[in-house]
PDB file of C-alpha atoms in Angstrom:
ATOM      1  CA  MET A  24     -25.601   2.952   2.403  1.00 91.00           C
ATOM      2  CA  VAL A  25     -22.516   4.828   1.266  1.00 94.00           C
ATOM      3  CA  LYS A  26     -20.314   3.235  -1.393  1.00 96.00           C
ATOM      4  CA  LYS A  27     -16.555   3.794  -1.471  1.00 97.00           C
ATOM      5  CA  ARG A  28     -14.258   2.678  -4.271  1.00 97.00           C
ATOM      6  CA  ILE A  29     -10.589   1.992  -3.703  1.00 98.00           C
ATOM      7  CA  ALA A  30      -7.689   1.343  -6.058  1.00 98.00           C
ATOM      8  CA  VAL A  31      -4.769  -0.828  -4.978  1.00 98.00           C
ATOM      9  CA  LEU A  32      -1.384  -0.274  -6.628  1.00 98.00           C
ATOM     10  CA  PHE A  33       1.245  -3.001  -6.263  1.00 97.00           C
ATOM     11  CA  SER A  34       4.483  -4.230  -7.851  1.00 96.00           C
ATOM     12  CA  GLY A  35       5.050  -7.732  -6.520  1.00 95.00           C
ATOM     13  CA  SER A  36       3.524 -10.791  -4.900  1.00 96.00           C
ATOM     14  CA  GLY A  37       0.482  -8.894  -3.673  1.00 96.00           C
ATOM     15  CA  SER A  38       0.216 -10.380  -0.183  1.00 97.00           C
ATOM     16  CA  ASN A  39      -1.119  -7.049   1.115  1.00 97.00           C
ATOM     17  CA  LEU A  40      -3.542  -6.893  -1.820  1.00 98.00           C
ATOM     18  CA  GLN A  41      -4.745 -10.363  -0.746  1.00 98.00           C
ATOM     19  CA  ALA A  42      -5.302  -9.106   2.814  1.00 98.00           C
ATOM     20  CA  ILE A  43      -7.337  -6.152   1.493  1.00 98.00           C
ATOM     21  CA  LEU A  44      -9.408  -8.379  -0.804  1.00 98.00           C
ATOM     22  CA  GLU A  45     -10.153 -10.831   2.015  1.00 98.00           C
ATOM     23  CA  GLN A  46     -10.827  -8.313   4.787  1.00 98.00           C
ATOM     24  CA  VAL A  47     -12.284  -5.239   3.064  1.00 97.00           C
ATOM     25  CA  HIS A  48     -13.441  -5.897  -0.528  1.00 98.00           C
ATOM     26  CA  ASN A  49     -17.250  -5.979  -0.936  1.00 97.00           C
ATOM     27  CA  LYS A  50     -17.777  -5.698   2.807  1.00 97.00           C
ATOM     28  CA  VAL A  51     -19.819  -3.187   4.806  1.00 96.00           C
ATOM     29  CA  PHE A  52     -18.458  -1.243   7.784  1.00 95.00           C
ATOM     30  CA  ASN A  53     -20.686   1.314   9.590  1.00 91.00           C
ATOM     31  CA  GLN A  54     -23.075   1.599   6.628  1.00 94.00           C
ATOM     32  CA  THR A  55     -20.125   2.022   4.211  1.00 95.00           C
ATOM     33  CA  HIS A  56     -19.713  -0.532   1.419  1.00 97.00           C
ATOM     34  CA  ILE A  57     -16.062  -0.740   0.327  1.00 97.00           C
ATOM     35  CA  GLU A  58     -15.108  -2.139  -3.068  1.00 98.00           C
ATOM     36  CA  VAL A  59     -11.685  -2.723  -4.620  1.00 98.00           C
ATOM     37  CA  ALA A  60     -12.730  -1.203  -7.940  1.00 97.00           C
ATOM     38  CA  LEU A  61      -9.298  -1.027  -9.570  1.00 97.00           C
ATOM     39  CA  THR A  62      -5.897  -2.681  -9.310  1.00 98.00           C
ATOM     40  CA  ILE A  63      -2.848  -1.316 -11.117  1.00 98.00           C
ATOM     41  CA  CYS A  64       0.541  -3.002 -11.385  1.00 98.00           C
ATOM     42  CA  ASN A  65       3.772  -1.822 -13.017  1.00 98.00           C
ATOM     43  CA  LYS A  66       5.180  -5.363 -13.463  1.00 97.00           C
ATOM     44  CA  PRO A  67       3.402  -7.678 -15.952  1.00 97.00           C
ATOM     45  CA  ASP A  68       4.666 -10.842 -14.226  1.00 97.00           C
ATOM     46  CA  ALA A  69       3.741  -9.865 -10.644  1.00 97.00           C
ATOM     47  CA  TYR A  70       1.929 -12.609  -8.731  1.00 98.00           C
ATOM     48  CA  GLY A  71      -0.508 -10.052  -7.329  1.00 97.00           C
ATOM     49  CA  ILE A  72      -2.208  -9.999 -10.757  1.00 98.00           C
ATOM     50  CA  THR A  73      -3.265 -13.637 -10.176  1.00 98.00           C
ATOM     51  CA  ARG A  74      -4.509 -12.787  -6.680  1.00 98.00           C
ATOM     52  CA  ALA A  75      -6.724 -10.018  -8.106  1.00 98.00           C
ATOM     53  CA  LYS A  76      -7.987 -12.309 -10.881  1.00 97.00           C
ATOM     54  CA  ASN A  77      -9.020 -14.870  -8.234  1.00 97.00           C
ATOM     55  CA  PHE A  78     -11.439 -12.212  -6.920  1.00 97.00           C
ATOM     56  CA  GLY A  79     -12.703 -11.404 -10.423  1.00 96.00           C
ATOM     57  CA  ILE A  80     -10.687  -8.177 -10.666  1.00 96.00           C
ATOM     58  CA  LYS A  81      -8.731  -7.401 -13.809  1.00 92.00           C
ATOM     59  CA  THR A  82      -5.448  -5.613 -13.184  1.00 97.00           C
ATOM     60  CA  ILE A  83      -4.396  -2.756 -15.420  1.00 98.00           C
ATOM     61  CA  ILE A  84      -0.700  -3.060 -16.284  1.00 98.00           C
ATOM     62  CA  ILE A  85       1.119   0.256 -16.631  1.00 98.00           C
ATOM     63  CA  GLU A  86       4.832  -0.436 -17.020  1.00 97.00           C
ATOM     64  CA  ASN A  87       6.992   2.473 -15.891  1.00 96.00           C
ATOM     65  CA  LYS A  88       9.740   1.390 -18.335  1.00 95.00           C
ATOM     66  CA  ASN A  89       7.445   2.411 -21.220  1.00 97.00           C
ATOM     67  CA  PHE A  90       7.528   6.075 -20.174  1.00 97.00           C
ATOM     68  CA  ASN A  91      10.261   8.677 -20.664  1.00 97.00           C
ATOM     69  CA  SER A  92       9.861  10.228 -17.235  1.00 97.00           C
ATOM     70  CA  ARG A  93       8.359   9.634 -13.790  1.00 96.00           C
ATOM     71  CA  GLU A  94       5.907  12.465 -14.521  1.00 97.00           C
ATOM     72  CA  GLU A  95       4.587  10.779 -17.697  1.00 98.00           C
ATOM     73  CA  PHE A  96       4.135   7.492 -15.824  1.00 98.00           C
ATOM     74  CA  ASP A  97       2.337   9.262 -12.967  1.00 98.00           C
ATOM     75  CA  LYS A  98       0.073  11.037 -15.470  1.00 98.00           C
ATOM     76  CA  ALA A  99      -1.001   7.633 -16.846  1.00 98.00           C
ATOM     77  CA  LEU A 100      -1.722   6.404 -13.306  1.00 98.00           C
ATOM     78  CA  VAL A 101      -3.775   9.510 -12.489  1.00 98.00           C
ATOM     79  CA  GLU A 102      -5.819   9.127 -15.707  1.00 98.00           C
ATOM     80  CA  GLN A 103      -6.796   5.537 -14.859  1.00 97.00           C
ATOM     81  CA  ILE A 104      -7.624   6.419 -11.256  1.00 98.00           C
ATOM     82  CA  LYS A 105      -9.819   9.361 -12.308  1.00 97.00           C
ATOM     83  CA  LEU A 106     -11.544   7.293 -15.023  1.00 97.00           C
ATOM     84  CA  ASN A 107     -12.630   4.826 -12.352  1.00 96.00           C
ATOM     85  CA  SER A 108     -14.021   7.362  -9.828  1.00 96.00           C
ATOM     86  CA  ILE A 109     -11.774   6.183  -7.006  1.00 97.00           C
ATOM     87  CA  ASP A 110     -12.229   7.521  -3.464  1.00 96.00           C
ATOM     88  CA  LEU A 111      -8.931   6.291  -2.029  1.00 97.00           C
ATOM     89  CA  VAL A 112      -5.737   4.871  -3.534  1.00 98.00           C
ATOM     90  CA  VAL A 113      -3.769   2.320  -1.511  1.00 98.00           C
ATOM     91  CA  LEU A 114      -0.098   1.704  -2.274  1.00 97.00           C
ATOM     92  CA  ALA A 115       0.544  -1.869  -1.182  1.00 96.00           C
ATOM     93  CA  GLY A 116       4.103  -2.713  -2.109  1.00 93.00           C
ATOM     94  CA  PHE A 117       4.106  -0.315  -5.066  1.00 95.00           C
ATOM     95  CA  MET A 118       7.812   0.237  -5.651  1.00 91.00           C
ATOM     96  CA  ARG A 119       7.752   3.634  -7.323  1.00 92.00           C
ATOM     97  CA  ILE A 120       8.605   7.110  -6.068  1.00 90.00           C
ATOM     98  CA  LEU A 121       5.665   9.300  -7.056  1.00 94.00           C
ATOM     99  CA  THR A 122       5.955  12.879  -8.296  1.00 96.00           C
ATOM    100  CA  PRO A 123       3.697  15.889  -7.594  1.00 96.00           C
ATOM    101  CA  VAL A 124       1.815  14.965 -10.825  1.00 97.00           C
ATOM    102  CA  PHE A 125       0.357  12.137  -8.704  1.00 98.00           C
ATOM    103  CA  THR A 126       0.588  13.440  -5.145  1.00 96.00           C
ATOM    104  CA  THR A 127      -1.198  16.761  -5.773  1.00 96.00           C
ATOM    105  CA  GLN A 128      -4.182  15.115  -7.499  1.00 97.00           C
ATOM    106  CA  ILE A 129      -4.743  11.795  -5.741  1.00 97.00           C
ATOM    107  CA  LYS A 130      -5.666  10.905  -2.143  1.00 96.00           C
ATOM    108  CA  ALA A 131      -3.403   7.969  -1.401  1.00 97.00           C
ATOM    109  CA  ILE A 132      -2.040   6.032   1.550  1.00 97.00           C
ATOM    110  CA  ASN A 133       1.126   3.960   1.692  1.00 97.00           C
ATOM    111  CA  LEU A 134       2.239   1.013   3.772  1.00 96.00           C
ATOM    112  CA  HIS A 135       5.853   1.094   4.980  1.00 96.00           C
ATOM    113  CA  PRO A 136       7.713  -1.690   6.842  1.00 97.00           C
ATOM    114  CA  SER A 137       9.311   0.395   9.582  1.00 97.00           C
ATOM    115  CA  ILE A 138       8.422   2.810  12.358  1.00 97.00           C
ATOM    116  CA  LEU A 139       8.659   6.047  10.405  1.00 97.00           C
ATOM    117  CA  PRO A 140      10.454   8.428  10.287  1.00 97.00           C
ATOM    118  CA  LEU A 141      13.151   5.769  10.762  1.00 96.00           C
ATOM    119  CA  PHE A 142      14.367   3.655   7.819  1.00 97.00           C
ATOM    120  CA  LYS A 143      12.699   5.344   4.859  1.00 96.00           C
ATOM    121  CA  GLY A 144      13.011   3.901   1.361  1.00 93.00           C
ATOM    122  CA  ALA A 145      13.147   0.480  -0.268  1.00 91.00           C
ATOM    123  CA  HIS A 146      15.531  -1.253   2.179  1.00 95.00           C
ATOM    124  CA  ALA A 147      13.631  -0.579   5.406  1.00 96.00           C
ATOM    125  CA  ILE A 148      13.354  -4.215   6.492  1.00 97.00           C
ATOM    126  CA  ASP A 149      17.090  -4.891   6.059  1.00 97.00           C
ATOM    127  CA  GLU A 150      18.125  -1.594   7.624  1.00 97.00           C
ATOM    128  CA  SER A 151      15.836  -1.948  10.628  1.00 97.00           C
ATOM    129  CA  PHE A 152      16.850  -5.574  11.217  1.00 98.00           C
ATOM    130  CA  HIS A 153      20.579  -4.785  11.059  1.00 97.00           C
ATOM    131  CA  SER A 154      20.244  -1.735  13.317  1.00 97.00           C
ATOM    132  CA  ASP A 155      20.497  -1.980  17.084  1.00 95.00           C
ATOM    133  CA  MET A 156      16.831  -0.968  17.428  1.00 96.00           C
ATOM    134  CA  GLN A 157      15.009  -3.251  19.851  1.00 97.00           C
ATOM    135  CA  ILE A 158      11.689  -2.721  18.075  1.00 97.00           C
ATOM    136  CA  GLY A 159      10.560  -3.082  14.493  1.00 97.00           C
ATOM    137  CA  GLY A 160       7.207  -2.265  13.029  1.00 98.00           C
ATOM    138  CA  VAL A 161       4.947  -0.950  10.342  1.00 98.00           C
ATOM    139  CA  SER A 162       3.572   2.490   9.427  1.00 98.00           C
ATOM    140  CA  VAL A 163       0.641   3.604   7.287  1.00 97.00           C
ATOM    141  CA  HIS A 164       0.863   7.197   6.082  1.00 97.00           C
ATOM    142  CA  TRP A 165      -0.621   9.634   3.591  1.00 97.00           C
ATOM    143  CA  VAL A 166       1.384   9.896   0.391  1.00 96.00           C
ATOM    144  CA  SER A 167       3.142  13.224  -0.115  1.00 93.00           C
ATOM    145  CA  GLU A 168       5.961  14.559  -2.298  1.00 88.00           C
ATOM    146  CA  GLU A 169       8.460  13.477   0.345  1.00 90.00           C
ATOM    147  CA  LEU A 170       9.425   9.787   0.190  1.00 89.00           C
ATOM    148  CA  ASP A 171       7.775   8.004   3.139  1.00 92.00           C
ATOM    149  CA  GLY A 172       7.225  11.440   4.675  1.00 93.00           C
ATOM    150  CA  GLY A 173       3.458  12.016   4.667  1.00 95.00           C
ATOM    151  CA  LYS A 174       1.287  12.422   7.772  1.00 96.00           C
ATOM    152  CA  LEU A 175       1.085   9.213   9.788  1.00 97.00           C
ATOM    153  CA  ILE A 176      -2.240   7.356  10.028  1.00 96.00           C
ATOM    154  CA  ALA A 177      -1.286   4.256  12.030  1.00 97.00           C
ATOM    155  CA  GLN A 178       1.770   2.506  13.439  1.00 98.00           C
ATOM    156  CA  ARG A 179       2.325  -0.787  15.191  1.00 98.00           C
ATOM    157  CA  ALA A 180       5.555  -2.041  16.738  1.00 98.00           C
ATOM    158  CA  PHE A 181       6.898  -5.353  18.002  1.00 98.00           C
ATOM    159  CA  GLU A 182       9.846  -6.191  20.228  1.00 97.00           C
ATOM    160  CA  ARG A 183      12.965  -7.857  18.908  1.00 97.00           C
ATOM    161  CA  GLU A 184      13.213 -11.364  20.307  1.00 96.00           C
ATOM    162  CA  LYS A 185      16.527 -12.799  21.510  1.00 95.00           C
ATOM    163  CA  ASP A 186      18.544 -14.208  18.567  1.00 95.00           C
ATOM    164  CA  MET A 187      15.735 -13.276  16.157  1.00 96.00           C
ATOM    165  CA  SER A 188      16.519 -14.205  12.542  1.00 97.00           C
ATOM    166  CA  LYS A 189      15.958 -11.853   9.628  1.00 97.00           C
ATOM    167  CA  GLU A 190      13.278 -14.253   8.325  1.00 97.00           C
ATOM    168  CA  ALA A 191      11.403 -14.064  11.638  1.00 98.00           C
ATOM    169  CA  TRP A 192      11.756 -10.253  11.650  1.00 98.00           C
ATOM    170  CA  GLU A 193      10.345 -10.018   8.126  1.00 97.00           C
ATOM    171  CA  LYS A 194       7.526 -12.487   8.888  1.00 97.00           C
ATOM    172  CA  LYS A 195       6.485 -10.408  11.911  1.00 98.00           C
ATOM    173  CA  ILE A 196       6.436  -7.236   9.777  1.00 98.00           C
ATOM    174  CA  HIS A 197       4.268  -8.884   7.108  1.00 97.00           C
ATOM    175  CA  ALA A 198       1.832 -10.241   9.708  1.00 97.00           C
ATOM    176  CA  ILE A 199       1.356  -6.714  11.091  1.00 98.00           C
ATOM    177  CA  GLU A 200       1.034  -5.243   7.566  1.00 97.00           C
ATOM    178  CA  HIS A 201      -1.811  -7.651   6.755  1.00 98.00           C
ATOM    179  CA  GLU A 202      -3.751  -6.340   9.764  1.00 98.00           C
ATOM    180  CA  ILE A 203      -2.884  -2.650   9.899  1.00 98.00           C
ATOM    181  CA  LEU A 204      -3.460  -1.780   6.220  1.00 98.00           C
ATOM    182  CA  PRO A 205      -7.055  -3.116   5.951  1.00 98.00           C
ATOM    183  CA  GLN A 206      -7.852  -1.549   9.353  1.00 97.00           C
ATOM    184  CA  SER A 207      -6.507   1.829   8.154  1.00 97.00           C
ATOM    185  CA  ILE A 208      -8.603   1.689   4.967  1.00 97.00           C
ATOM    186  CA  VAL A 209     -11.773   1.063   6.993  1.00 97.00           C
ATOM    187  CA  LYS A 210     -10.898   3.775   9.501  1.00 95.00           C
ATOM    188  CA  ILE A 211     -10.315   6.382   6.764  1.00 96.00           C
ATOM    189  CA  LEU A 212     -13.338   5.538   4.597  1.00 96.00           C
ATOM    190  CA  CYS A 213     -15.763   5.245   7.507  1.00 91.00           C
ATOM    191  CA  GLU A 214     -14.743   8.509   9.162  1.00 79.00           C
ATOM    192  CA  GLN A 215     -17.208  11.345   8.819  1.00 60.00           C
ATOM    193  CA  GLY A 216     -16.413  13.837   6.116  1.00 59.00           C
ATOM    194  CA  PHE A 217     -13.997  11.755   4.079  1.00 63.00           C
TER     195      PHE A 217
END
């Protein structure tokens, strides 16, 4: 049995963290036991902290506002990740742009609520909804220096329904996120040679 340890970084409600904890944490896939060994949050009042606690996982709070630069903040993240012998880092609604201090040292994947390379950045849901695109969707990609620009791992799209509201659009995106991110984690960690 191979054991793989993941870290989940988040900033908000942690609904994707919840999906990972329910679908992947302490489960075995193809002789690979996957454990969420670390959660890190940059917001001390994020609801995701409670979600982690419900699974017996203590979240480390590293507030970016306590650092003078992005690089110093990233250095603190890297130190915690390395201390915990993490195999894969998962950014699940972690609202920070990471510098090469992080990206050159850590294997990480990110979840993004659009069909990349379209609608990069923090306003992807709004921008994709208000565009004339007839599909929306979700991407999972490797984290690189370029914002939402790393190599794609998985994508899933849906068709815009007639008179679809923004709430319905967003709900559809979140439903896909909660499936595609856990599936991507399993796919990566159970592949030979990872």
